Backbone as a chain_set.jsonl record, in Angstrom:
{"seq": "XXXXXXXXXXXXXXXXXXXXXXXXXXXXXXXXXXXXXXXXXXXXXXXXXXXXXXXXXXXXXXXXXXXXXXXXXXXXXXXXXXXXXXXXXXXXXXXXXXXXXXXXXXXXXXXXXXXXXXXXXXXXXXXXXXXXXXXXXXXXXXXXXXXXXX", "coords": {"N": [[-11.749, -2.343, -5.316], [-8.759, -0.901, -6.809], [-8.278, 1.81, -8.018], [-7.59, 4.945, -9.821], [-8.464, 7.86, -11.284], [-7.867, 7.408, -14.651], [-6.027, 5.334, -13.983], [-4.376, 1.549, -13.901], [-6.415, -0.461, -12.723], [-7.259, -2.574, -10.556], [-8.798, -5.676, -8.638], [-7.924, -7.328, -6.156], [-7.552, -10.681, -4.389], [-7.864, -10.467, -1.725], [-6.553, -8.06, 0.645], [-4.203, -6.364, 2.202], [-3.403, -3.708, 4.904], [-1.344, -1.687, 6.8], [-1.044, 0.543, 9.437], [0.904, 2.485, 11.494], [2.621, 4.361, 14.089], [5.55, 4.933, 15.367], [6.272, 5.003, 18.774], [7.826, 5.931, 21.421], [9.158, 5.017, 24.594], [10.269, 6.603, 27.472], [12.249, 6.128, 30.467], [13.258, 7.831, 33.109], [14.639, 8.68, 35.71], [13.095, 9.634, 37.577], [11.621, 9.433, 40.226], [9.339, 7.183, 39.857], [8.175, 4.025, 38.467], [7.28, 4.449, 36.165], [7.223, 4.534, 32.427], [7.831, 7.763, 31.905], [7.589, 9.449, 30.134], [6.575, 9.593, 27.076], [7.434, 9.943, 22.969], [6.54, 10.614, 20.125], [7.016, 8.986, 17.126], [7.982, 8.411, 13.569], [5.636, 7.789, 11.018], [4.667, 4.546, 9.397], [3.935, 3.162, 6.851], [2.451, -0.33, 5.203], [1.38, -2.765, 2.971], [-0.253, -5.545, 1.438], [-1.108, -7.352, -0.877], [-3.111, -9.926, -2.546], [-3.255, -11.704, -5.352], [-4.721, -12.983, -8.391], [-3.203, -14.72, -10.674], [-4.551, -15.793, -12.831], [-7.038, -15.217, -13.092], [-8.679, -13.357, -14.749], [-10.87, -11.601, -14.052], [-9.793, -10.056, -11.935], [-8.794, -8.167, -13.084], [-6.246, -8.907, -14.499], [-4.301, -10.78, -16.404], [-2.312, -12.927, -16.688], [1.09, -13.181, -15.74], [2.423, -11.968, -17.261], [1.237, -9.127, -17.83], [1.307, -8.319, -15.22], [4.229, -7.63, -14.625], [4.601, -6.03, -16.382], [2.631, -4.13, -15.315], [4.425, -3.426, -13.244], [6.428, -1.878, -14.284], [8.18, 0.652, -15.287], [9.843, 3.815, -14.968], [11.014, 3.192, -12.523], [10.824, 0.336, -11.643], [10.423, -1.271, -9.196], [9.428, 0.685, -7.485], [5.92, 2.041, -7.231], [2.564, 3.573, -6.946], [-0.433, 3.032, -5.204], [-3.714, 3.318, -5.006], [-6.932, 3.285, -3.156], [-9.868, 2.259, -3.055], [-12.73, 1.996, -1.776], [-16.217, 1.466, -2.267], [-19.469, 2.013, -1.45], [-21.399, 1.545, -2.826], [-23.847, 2.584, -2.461], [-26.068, 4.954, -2.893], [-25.923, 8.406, -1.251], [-27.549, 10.859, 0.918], [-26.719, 13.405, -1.019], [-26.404, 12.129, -3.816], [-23.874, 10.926, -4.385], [-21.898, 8.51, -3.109], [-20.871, 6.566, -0.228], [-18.018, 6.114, 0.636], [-14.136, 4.705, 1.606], [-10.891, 6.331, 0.747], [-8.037, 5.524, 0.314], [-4.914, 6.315, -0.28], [-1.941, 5.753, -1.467], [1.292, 7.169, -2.189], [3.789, 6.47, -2.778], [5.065, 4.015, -3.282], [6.905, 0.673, -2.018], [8.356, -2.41, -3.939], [8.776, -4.822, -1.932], [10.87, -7.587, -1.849], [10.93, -9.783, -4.42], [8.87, -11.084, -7.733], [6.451, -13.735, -6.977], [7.773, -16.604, -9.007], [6.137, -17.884, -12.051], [4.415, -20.888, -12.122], [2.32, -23.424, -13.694], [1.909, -25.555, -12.297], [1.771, -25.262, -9.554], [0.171, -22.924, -7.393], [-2.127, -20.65, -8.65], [-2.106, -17.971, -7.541], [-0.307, -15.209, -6.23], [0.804, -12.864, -4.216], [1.694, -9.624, -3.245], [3.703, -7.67, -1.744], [4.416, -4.788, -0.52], [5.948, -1.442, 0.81], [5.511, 1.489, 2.245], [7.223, 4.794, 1.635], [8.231, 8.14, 2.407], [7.133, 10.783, 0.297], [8.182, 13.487, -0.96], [8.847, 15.077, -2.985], [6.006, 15.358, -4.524], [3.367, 14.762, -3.289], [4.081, 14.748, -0.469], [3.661, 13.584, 1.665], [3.1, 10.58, 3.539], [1.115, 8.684, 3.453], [-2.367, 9.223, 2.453], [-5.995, 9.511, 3.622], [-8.844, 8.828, 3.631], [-12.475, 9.24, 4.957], [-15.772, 9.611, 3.697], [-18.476, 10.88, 3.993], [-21.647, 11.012, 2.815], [-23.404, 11.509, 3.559], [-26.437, 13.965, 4.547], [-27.608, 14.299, 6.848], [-26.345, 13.307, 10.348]], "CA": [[-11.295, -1.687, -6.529], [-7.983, 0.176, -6.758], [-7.576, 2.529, -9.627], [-7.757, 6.296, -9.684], [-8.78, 7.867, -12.925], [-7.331, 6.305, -15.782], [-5.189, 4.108, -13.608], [-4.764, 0.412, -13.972], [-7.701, -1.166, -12.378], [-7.017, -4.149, -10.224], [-9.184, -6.074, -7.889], [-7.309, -8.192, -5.12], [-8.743, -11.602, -3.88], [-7.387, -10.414, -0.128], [-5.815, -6.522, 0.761], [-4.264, -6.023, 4.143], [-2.759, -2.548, 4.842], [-0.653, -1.635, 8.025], [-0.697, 2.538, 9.7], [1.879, 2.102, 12.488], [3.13, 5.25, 14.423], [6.372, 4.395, 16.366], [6.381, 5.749, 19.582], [8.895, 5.644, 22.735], [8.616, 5.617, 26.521], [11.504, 7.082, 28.132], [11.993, 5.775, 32.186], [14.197, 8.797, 33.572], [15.24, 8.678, 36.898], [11.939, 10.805, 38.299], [11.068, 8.786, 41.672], [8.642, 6.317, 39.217], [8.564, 3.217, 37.998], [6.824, 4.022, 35.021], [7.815, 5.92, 31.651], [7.196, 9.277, 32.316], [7.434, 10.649, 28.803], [6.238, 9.29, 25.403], [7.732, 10.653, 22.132], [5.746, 9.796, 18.86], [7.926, 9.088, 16.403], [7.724, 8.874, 12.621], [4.597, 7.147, 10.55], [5.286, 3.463, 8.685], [2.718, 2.154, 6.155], [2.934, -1.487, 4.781], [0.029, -3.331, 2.888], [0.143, -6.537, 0.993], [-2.752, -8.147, -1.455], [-2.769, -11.41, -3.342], [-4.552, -11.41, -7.02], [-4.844, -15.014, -9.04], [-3.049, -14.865, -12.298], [-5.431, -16.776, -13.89], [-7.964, -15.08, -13.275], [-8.837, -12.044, -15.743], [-11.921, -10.263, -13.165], [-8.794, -9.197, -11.293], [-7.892, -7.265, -13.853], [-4.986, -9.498, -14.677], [-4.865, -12.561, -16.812], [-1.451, -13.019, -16.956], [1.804, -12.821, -15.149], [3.428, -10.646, -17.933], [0.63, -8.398, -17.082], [1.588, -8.084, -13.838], [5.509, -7.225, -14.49], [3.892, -4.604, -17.208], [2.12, -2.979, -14.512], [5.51, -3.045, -12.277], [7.743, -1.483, -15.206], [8.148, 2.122, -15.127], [10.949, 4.304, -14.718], [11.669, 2.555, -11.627], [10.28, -0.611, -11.319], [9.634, -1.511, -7.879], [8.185, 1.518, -7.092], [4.751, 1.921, -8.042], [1.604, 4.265, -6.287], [-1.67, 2.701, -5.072], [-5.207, 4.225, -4.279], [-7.716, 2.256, -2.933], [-11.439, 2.684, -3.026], [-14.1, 1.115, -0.851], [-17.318, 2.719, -2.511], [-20.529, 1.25, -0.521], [-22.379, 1.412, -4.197], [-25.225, 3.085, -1.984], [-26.164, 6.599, -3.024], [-26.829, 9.099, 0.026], [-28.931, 12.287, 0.364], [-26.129, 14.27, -1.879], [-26.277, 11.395, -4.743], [-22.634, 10.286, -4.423], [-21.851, 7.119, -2.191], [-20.488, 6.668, 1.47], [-16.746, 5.333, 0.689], [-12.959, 5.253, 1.859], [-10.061, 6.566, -0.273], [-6.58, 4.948, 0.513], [-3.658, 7.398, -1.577], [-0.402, 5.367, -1.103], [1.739, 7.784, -3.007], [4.88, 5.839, -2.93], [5.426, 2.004, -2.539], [8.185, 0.257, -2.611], [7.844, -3.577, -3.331], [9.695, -5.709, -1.002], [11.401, -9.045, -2.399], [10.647, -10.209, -5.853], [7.694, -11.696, -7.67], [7.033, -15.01, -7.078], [7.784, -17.515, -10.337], [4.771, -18.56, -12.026], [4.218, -22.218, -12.624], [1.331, -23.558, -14.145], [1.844, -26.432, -11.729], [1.374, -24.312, -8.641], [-1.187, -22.135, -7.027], [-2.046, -19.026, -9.731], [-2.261, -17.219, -6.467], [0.097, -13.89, -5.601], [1.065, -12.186, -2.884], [2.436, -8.467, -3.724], [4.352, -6.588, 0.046], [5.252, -3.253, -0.313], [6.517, -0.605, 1.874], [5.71, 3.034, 1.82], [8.267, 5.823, 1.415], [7.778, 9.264, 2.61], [7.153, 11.674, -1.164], [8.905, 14.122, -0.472], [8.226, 15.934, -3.941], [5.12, 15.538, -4.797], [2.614, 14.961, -2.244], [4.679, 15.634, 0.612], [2.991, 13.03, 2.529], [3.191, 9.139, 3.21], [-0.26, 8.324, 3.045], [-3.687, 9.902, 2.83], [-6.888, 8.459, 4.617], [-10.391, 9.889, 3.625], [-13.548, 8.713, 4.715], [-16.434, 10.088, 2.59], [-19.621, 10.447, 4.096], [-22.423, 12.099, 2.148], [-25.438, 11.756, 4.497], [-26.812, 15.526, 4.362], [-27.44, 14.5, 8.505], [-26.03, 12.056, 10.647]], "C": [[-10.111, -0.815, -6.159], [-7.779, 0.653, -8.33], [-7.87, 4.202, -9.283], [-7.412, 6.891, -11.006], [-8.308, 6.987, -14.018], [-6.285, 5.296, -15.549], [-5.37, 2.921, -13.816], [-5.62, -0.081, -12.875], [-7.439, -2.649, -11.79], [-8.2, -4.491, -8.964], [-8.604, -7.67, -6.978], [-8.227, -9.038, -4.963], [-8.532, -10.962, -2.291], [-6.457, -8.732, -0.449], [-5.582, -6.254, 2.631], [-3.54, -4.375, 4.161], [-2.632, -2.325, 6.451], [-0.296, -0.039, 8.497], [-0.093, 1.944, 10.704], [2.318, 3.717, 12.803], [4.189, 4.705, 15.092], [6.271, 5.333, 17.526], [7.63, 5.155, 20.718], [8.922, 6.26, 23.784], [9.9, 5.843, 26.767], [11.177, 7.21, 29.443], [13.085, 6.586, 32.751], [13.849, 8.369, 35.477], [14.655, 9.844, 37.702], [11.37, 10.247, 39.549], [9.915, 7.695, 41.221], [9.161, 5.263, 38.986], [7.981, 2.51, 37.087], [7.514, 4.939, 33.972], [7.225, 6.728, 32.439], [7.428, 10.25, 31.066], [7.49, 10.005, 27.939], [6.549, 10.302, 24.273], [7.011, 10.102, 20.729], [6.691, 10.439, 17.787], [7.235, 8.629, 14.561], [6.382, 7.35, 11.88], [5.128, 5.658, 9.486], [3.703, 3.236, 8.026], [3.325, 0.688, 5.604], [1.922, -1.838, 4.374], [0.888, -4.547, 1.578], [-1.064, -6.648, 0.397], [-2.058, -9.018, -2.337], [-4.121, -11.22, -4.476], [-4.209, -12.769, -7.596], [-4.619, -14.547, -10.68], [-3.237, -14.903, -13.456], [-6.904, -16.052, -14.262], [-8.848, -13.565, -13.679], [-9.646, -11.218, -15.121], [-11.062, -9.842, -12.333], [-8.277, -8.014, -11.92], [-6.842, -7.507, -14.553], [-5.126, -10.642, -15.183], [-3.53, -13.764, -16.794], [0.133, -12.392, -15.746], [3.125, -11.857, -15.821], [2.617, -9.365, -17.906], [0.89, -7.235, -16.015], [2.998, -7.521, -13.653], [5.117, -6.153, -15.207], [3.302, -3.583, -16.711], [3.197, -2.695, -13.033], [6.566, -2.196, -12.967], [7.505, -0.289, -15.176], [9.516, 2.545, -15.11], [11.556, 3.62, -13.377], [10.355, 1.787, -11.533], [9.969, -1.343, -10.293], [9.212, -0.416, -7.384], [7.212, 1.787, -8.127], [4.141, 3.404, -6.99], [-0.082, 3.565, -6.366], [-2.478, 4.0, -4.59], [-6.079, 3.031, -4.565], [-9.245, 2.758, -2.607], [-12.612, 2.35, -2.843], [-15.153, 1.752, -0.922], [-18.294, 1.528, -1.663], [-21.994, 1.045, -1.475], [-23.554, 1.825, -3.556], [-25.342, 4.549, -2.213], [-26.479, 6.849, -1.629], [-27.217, 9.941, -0.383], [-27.757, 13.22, -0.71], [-25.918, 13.417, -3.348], [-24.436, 11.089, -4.962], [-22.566, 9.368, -2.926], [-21.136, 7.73, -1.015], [-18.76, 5.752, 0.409], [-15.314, 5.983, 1.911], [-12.017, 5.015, 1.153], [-9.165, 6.457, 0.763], [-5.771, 5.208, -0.762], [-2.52, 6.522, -0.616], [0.782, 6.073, -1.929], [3.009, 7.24, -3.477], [5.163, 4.778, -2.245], [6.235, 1.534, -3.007], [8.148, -1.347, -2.716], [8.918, -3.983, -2.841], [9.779, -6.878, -1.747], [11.033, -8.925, -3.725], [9.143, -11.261, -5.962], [7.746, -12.954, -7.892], [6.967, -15.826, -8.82], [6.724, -18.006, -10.526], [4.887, -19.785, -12.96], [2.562, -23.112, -12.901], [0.626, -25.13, -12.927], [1.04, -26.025, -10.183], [0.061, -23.648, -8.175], [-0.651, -20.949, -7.773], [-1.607, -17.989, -8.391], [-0.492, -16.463, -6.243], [0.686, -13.332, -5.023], [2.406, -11.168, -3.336], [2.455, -7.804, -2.287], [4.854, -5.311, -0.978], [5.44, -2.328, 1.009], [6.421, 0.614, 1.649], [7.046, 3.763, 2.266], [7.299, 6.951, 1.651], [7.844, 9.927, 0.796], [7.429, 13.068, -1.043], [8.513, 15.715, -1.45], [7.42, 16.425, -4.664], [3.745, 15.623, -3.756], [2.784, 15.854, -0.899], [3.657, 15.057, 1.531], [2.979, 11.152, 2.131], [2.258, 8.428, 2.919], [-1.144, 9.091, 3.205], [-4.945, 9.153, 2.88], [-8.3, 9.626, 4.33], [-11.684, 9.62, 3.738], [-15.002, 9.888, 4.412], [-18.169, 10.097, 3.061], [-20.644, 11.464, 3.746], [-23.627, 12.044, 2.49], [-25.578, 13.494, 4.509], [-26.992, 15.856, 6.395], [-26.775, 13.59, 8.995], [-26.245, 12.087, 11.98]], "O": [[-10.297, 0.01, -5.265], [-7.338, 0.119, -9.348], [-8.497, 4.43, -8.248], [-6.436, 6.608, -11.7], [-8.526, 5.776, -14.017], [-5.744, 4.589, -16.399], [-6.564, 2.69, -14.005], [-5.006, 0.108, -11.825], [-7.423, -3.674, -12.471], [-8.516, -3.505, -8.297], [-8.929, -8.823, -7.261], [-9.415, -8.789, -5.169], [-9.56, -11.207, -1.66], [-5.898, -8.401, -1.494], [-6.256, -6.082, 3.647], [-3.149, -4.022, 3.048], [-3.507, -2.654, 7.251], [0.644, 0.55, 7.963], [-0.47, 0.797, 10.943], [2.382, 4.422, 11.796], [3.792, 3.668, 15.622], [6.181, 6.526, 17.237], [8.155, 4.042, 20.674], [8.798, 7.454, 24.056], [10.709, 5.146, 26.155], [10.287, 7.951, 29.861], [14.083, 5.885, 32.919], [12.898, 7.867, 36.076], [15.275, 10.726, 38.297], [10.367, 10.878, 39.88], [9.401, 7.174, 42.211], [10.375, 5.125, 39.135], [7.869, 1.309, 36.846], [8.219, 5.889, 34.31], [6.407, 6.575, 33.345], [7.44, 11.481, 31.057], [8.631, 9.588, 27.741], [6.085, 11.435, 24.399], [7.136, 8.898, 20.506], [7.038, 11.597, 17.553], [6.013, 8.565, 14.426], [6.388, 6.19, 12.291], [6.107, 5.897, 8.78], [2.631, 3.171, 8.627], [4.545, 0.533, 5.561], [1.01, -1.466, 5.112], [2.0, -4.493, 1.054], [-2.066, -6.167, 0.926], [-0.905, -8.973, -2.767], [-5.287, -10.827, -4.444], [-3.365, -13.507, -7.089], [-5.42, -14.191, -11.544], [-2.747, -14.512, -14.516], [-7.632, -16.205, -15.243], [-9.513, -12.899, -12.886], [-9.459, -10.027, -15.373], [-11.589, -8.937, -11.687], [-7.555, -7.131, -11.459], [-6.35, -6.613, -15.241], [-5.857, -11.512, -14.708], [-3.628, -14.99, -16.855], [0.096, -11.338, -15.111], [4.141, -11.334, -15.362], [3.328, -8.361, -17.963], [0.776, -6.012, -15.945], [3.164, -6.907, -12.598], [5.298, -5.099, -14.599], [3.26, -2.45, -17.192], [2.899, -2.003, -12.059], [7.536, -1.809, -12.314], [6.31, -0.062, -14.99], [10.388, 1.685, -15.232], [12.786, 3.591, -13.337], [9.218, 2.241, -11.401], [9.109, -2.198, -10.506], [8.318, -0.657, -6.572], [7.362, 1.807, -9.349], [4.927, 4.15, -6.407], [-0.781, 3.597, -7.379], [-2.177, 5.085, -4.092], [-6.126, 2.209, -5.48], [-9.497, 3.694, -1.849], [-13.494, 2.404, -3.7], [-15.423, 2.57, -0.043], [-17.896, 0.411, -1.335], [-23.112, 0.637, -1.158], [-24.543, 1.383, -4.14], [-24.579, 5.293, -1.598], [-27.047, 6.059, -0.876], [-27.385, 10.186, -1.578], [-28.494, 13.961, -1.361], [-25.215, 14.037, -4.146], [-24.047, 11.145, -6.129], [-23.159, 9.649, -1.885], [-20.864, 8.912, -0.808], [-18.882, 4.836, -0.403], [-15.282, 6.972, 2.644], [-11.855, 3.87, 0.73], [-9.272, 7.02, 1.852], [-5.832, 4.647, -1.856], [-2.327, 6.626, 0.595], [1.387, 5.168, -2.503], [3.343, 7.547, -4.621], [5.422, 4.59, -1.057], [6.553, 1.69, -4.186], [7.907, -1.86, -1.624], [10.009, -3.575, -3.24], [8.758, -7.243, -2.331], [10.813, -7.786, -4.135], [8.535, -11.88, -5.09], [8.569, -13.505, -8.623], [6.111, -15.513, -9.648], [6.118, -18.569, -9.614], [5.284, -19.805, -14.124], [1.819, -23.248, -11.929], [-0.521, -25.556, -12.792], [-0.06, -26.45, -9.83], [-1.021, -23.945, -8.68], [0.449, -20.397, -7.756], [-0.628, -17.259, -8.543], [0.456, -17.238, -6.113], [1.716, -13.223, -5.69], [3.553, -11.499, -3.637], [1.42, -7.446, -1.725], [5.571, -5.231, -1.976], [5.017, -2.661, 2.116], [7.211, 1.066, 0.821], [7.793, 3.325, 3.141], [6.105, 6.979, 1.354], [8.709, 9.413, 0.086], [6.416, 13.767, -1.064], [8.143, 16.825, -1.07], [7.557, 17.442, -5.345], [3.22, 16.721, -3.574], [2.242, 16.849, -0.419], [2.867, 15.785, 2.132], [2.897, 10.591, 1.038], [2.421, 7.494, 2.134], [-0.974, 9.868, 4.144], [-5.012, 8.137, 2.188], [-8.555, 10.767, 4.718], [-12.302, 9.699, 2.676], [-15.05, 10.95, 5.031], [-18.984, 9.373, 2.491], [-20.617, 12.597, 4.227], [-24.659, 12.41, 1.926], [-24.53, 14.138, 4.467], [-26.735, 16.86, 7.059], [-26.417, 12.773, 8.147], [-26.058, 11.077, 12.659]]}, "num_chains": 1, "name": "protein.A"}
């Protein structure tokens, strides 16, 4: 399920999502002949999911739908949240999940043409952006666990 309050409501057949830190070894001229100093450099997200056109328990029945939920003031950017509940109550009566806040995505390429001939099938890339003005963060990562012990 991604939606967050009164957000549109979609369920992916497939969801991949990508945290990447860049980092870099630097081999200075210290009597080694290994790095000798790692710098961690800035955070990349990327996630991709594929939804079926056709098929309305996605949330989507339609591929004008699907441009309707890309249209906005700027139309390739959007904002996901993603929400892996485990539908199991624990001892505090709210579930075990993890919340995925993508605050700013950017999609990559265009959507593919839909032909009735074809596979209904999908495939939406985006690219996070740092948010500079609102969050003030590229992604947020929360896992949720409401055991009272563990």
């Amino acid at each position: 399920q991604f939606a967050f309050g009164s957000a549109t409501q979609i369920k992916p057949d497939s969801f991949k999502c990508k945290i990447e830190v860049a980092t870099e070894d630097k081999l200075r001229l210290a009597g080694v002949k290994y790095p000798d100093k790692t710098r961690m450099g800035m955070f990349a997200v990327s996630c991709e999911f594929s939804i079926d056109w056709e098929d309305p328990a996605v949330g989507f029945s339609s591929a004008d739908e699907i441009e309707a939920w890309l249209a906005g003031p700027n139309p390739r950017e959007i904002n996901l949240f993603g929400l892996w509940d485990s539908g199991t109550q624990a001892g505090t009566g709210d579930n075990h999940s993890l919340n995925l806040d993508l605050p700013r995505m950017v999609l990559e390429g265009d959507l593919a043409d839909y032909d009735l001939e074809k596979d209904p099938m999908a495939s939406l890339k985006f690219n996070g952006l740092f948010d500079s003005t609102t969050t003030k963060y590229l992604f947020g990562l929360m896992l949720k666990n409401t055991a009272t012990a563990v």
